[in-house]
Short mmCIF file of C-alpha atoms and ligand atoms in Angstrom, two decimals:
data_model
loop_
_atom_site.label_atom_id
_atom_site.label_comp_id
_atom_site.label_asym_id
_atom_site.label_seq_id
_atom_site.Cartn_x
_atom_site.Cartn_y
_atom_site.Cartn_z
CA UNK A 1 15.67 -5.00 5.24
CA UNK A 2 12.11 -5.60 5.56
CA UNK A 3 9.54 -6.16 3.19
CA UNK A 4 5.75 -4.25 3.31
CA UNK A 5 2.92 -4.51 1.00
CA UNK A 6 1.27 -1.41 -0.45
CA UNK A 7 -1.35 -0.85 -2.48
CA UNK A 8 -2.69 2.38 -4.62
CA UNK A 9 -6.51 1.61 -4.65
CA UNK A 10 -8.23 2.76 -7.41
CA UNK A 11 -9.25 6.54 -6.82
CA UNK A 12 -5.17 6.67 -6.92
CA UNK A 13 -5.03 5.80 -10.33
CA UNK A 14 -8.40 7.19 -11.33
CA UNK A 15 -6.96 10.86 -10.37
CA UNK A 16 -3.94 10.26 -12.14
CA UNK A 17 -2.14 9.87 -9.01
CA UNK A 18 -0.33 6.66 -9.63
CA UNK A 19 3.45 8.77 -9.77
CA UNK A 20 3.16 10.81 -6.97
CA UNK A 21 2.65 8.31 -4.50
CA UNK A 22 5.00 6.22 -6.26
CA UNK A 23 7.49 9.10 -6.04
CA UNK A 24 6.46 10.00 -2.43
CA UNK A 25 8.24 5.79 -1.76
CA UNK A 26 11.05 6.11 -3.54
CA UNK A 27 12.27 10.08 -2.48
CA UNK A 28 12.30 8.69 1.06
CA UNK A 29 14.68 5.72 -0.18
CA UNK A 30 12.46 2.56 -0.28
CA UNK A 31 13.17 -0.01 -2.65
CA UNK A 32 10.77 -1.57 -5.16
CA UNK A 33 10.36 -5.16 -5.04
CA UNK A 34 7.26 -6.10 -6.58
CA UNK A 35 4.56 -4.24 -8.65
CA UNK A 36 1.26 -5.26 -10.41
CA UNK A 37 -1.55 -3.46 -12.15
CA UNK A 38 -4.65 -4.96 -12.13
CA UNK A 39 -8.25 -5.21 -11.43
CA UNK A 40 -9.20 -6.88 -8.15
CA UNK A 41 -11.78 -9.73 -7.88
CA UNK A 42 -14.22 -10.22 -5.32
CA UNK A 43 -12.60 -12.84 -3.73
CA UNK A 44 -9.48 -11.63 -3.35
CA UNK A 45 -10.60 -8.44 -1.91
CA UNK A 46 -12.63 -10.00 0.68
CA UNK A 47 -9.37 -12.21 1.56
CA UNK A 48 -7.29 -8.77 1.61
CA UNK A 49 -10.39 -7.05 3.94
CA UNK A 50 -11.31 -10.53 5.78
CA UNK A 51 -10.52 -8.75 9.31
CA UNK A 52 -12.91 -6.21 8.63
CA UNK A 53 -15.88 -8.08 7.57
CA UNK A 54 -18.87 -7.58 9.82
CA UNK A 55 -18.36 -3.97 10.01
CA UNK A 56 -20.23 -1.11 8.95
CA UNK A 57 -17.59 -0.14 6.10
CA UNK A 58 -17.10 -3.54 4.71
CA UNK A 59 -19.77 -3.89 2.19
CA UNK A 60 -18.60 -0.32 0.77
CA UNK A 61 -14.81 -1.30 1.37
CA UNK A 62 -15.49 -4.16 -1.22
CA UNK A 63 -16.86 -2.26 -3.65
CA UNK A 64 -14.67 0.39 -3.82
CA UNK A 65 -11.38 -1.78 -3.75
CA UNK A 66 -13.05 -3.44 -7.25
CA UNK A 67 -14.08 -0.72 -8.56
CA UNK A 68 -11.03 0.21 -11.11
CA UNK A 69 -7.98 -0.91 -11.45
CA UNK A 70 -5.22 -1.15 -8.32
CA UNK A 71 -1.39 -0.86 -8.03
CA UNK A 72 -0.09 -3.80 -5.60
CA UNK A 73 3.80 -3.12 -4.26
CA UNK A 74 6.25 -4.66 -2.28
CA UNK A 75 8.50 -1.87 -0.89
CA UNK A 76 11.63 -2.54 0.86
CA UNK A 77 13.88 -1.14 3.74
CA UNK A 78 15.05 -0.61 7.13
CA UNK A 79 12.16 -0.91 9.12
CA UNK A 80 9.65 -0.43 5.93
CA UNK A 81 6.65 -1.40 7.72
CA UNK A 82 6.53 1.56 10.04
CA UNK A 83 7.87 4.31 8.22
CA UNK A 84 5.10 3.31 4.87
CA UNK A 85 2.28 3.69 7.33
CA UNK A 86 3.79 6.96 8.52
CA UNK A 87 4.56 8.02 5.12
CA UNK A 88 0.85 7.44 3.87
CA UNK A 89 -0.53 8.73 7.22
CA UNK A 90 -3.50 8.56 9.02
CA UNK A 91 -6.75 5.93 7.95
CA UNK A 92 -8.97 9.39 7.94
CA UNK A 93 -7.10 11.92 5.51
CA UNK A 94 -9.25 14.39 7.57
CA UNK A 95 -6.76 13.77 10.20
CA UNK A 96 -3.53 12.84 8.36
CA UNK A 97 -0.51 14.90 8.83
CA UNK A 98 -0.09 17.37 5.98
CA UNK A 99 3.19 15.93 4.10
CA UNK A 100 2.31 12.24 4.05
CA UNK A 101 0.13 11.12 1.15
CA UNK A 102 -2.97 10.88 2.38
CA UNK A 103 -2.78 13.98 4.43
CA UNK A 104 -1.78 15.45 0.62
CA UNK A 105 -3.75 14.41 -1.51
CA UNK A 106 -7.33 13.20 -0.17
CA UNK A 107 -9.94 14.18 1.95
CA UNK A 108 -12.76 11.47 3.06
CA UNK A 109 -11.86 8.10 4.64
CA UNK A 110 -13.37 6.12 2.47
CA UNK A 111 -11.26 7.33 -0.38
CA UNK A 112 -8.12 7.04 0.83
CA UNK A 113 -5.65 6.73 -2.32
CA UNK A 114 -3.34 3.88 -0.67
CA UNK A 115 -3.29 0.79 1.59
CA UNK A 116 -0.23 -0.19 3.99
CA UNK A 117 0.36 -3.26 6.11
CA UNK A 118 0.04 -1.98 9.66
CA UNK A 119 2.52 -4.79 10.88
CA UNK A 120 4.91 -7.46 10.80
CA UNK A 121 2.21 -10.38 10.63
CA UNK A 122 -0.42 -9.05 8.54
CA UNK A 123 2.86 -7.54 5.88
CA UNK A 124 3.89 -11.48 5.59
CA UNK A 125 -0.03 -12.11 5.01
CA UNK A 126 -0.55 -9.41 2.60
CA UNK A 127 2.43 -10.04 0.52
CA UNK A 128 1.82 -13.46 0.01
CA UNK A 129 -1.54 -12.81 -0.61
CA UNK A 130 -1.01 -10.61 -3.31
CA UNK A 131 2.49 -11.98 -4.88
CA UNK A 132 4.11 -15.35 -5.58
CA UNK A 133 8.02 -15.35 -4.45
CA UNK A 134 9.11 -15.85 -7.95
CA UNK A 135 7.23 -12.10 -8.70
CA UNK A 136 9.60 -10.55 -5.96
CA UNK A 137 12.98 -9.30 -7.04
CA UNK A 138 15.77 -9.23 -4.91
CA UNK A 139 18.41 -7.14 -6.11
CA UNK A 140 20.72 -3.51 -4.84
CA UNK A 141 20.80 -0.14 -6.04
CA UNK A 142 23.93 1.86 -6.23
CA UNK A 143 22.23 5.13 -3.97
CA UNK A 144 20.89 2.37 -1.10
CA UNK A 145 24.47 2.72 0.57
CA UNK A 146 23.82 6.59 0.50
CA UNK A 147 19.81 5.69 2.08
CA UNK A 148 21.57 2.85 4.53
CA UNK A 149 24.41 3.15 6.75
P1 IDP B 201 -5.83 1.49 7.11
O1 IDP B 201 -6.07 1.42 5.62
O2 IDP B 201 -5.26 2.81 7.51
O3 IDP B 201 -5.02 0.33 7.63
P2 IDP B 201 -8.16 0.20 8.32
O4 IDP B 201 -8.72 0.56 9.66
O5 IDP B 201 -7.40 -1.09 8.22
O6 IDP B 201 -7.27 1.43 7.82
O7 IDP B 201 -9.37 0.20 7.29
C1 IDP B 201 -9.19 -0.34 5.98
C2 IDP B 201 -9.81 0.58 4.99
O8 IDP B 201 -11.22 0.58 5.17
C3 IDP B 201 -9.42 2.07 5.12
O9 IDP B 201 -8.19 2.38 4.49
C4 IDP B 201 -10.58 2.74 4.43
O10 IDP B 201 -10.46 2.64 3.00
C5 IDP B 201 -11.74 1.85 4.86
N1 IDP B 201 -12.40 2.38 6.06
C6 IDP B 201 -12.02 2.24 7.34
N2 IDP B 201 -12.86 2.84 8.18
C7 IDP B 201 -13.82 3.36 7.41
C8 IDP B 201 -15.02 4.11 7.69
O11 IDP B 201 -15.35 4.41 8.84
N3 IDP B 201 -15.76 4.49 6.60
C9 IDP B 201 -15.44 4.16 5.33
N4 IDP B 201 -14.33 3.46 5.02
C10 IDP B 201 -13.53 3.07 6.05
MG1 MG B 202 -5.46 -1.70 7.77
#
């Protein structure tokens, strides 16, 4: 199993959009381990965004993660990292694949509904970032032997 962190930024939970991504994760057989709602500070979010300071985005990036309120997740699985990114699809909705979330439900890529880790290293980051251990629950579901083999 392994862990990924995802986050529904706030023009997800502005446009009420909070249980269909949520659904969207747990339909394809991920399981929850971790979930917040909160506002984000400054600091954080430039900690979360650090690798994209400098950029053209960033300043806007920063203001629209602390704009409103945010959903942080852990999600769990067999290879979780991947199949999240695929599942939320491409950074531009313009060019996500109809199906996956973004390529559902948004339009412009700087309102993008969701965050994923896009790998191992910066999933271990983000989660820690974001969550102490004590905040993550380990724990099985009856269905995950019909998910896992
Ligand atoms: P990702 O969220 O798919 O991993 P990144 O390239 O890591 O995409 O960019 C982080 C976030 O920064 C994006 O999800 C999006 O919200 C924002 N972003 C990236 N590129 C642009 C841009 O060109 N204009 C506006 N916002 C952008
Ligand atoms: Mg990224």
């Amino acid at each position: 199993m392994e862990r990924t962190f995802v986050m529904i930024k706030p023009d997800g939970v502005q446009r009420g959009l909070i249980g269909p991504i949520i659904s969207r994760l747990e339909a394809r057989g991920l399981r929850l381990a971790g979930m917040k709602f909160m506002m984000v500070g400054k600091d954080l979010a430039e900690r979360h965004y650090a690798i994209h300071k400098g950029k053209p985005f960033y300043d806007g990036l920063i203001e629209y993660i602390t704009s409103g309120p945010v959903v942080p997740m852990v999600w769990e699985g067999t290879g979780a990292i991947d199949l999240v990114r695929r599942t939320v699809g491409a950074t531009n909705p313009a060019t996500a694949e109809p199906g996956s979330i973004r390529g559902d439900f948004a339009v412009e890529i700087g309102r993008n509904l969701i965050h994923a880790s896009d790998g191992p290293e910066t999933a271990k980051f983000e989660i820690g970032l974001w969550f102490d251990d004590a905040e993550l629950v380990s724990y099985e579901r009856d269905a995950d032997r019909w998910v896992y083999e």
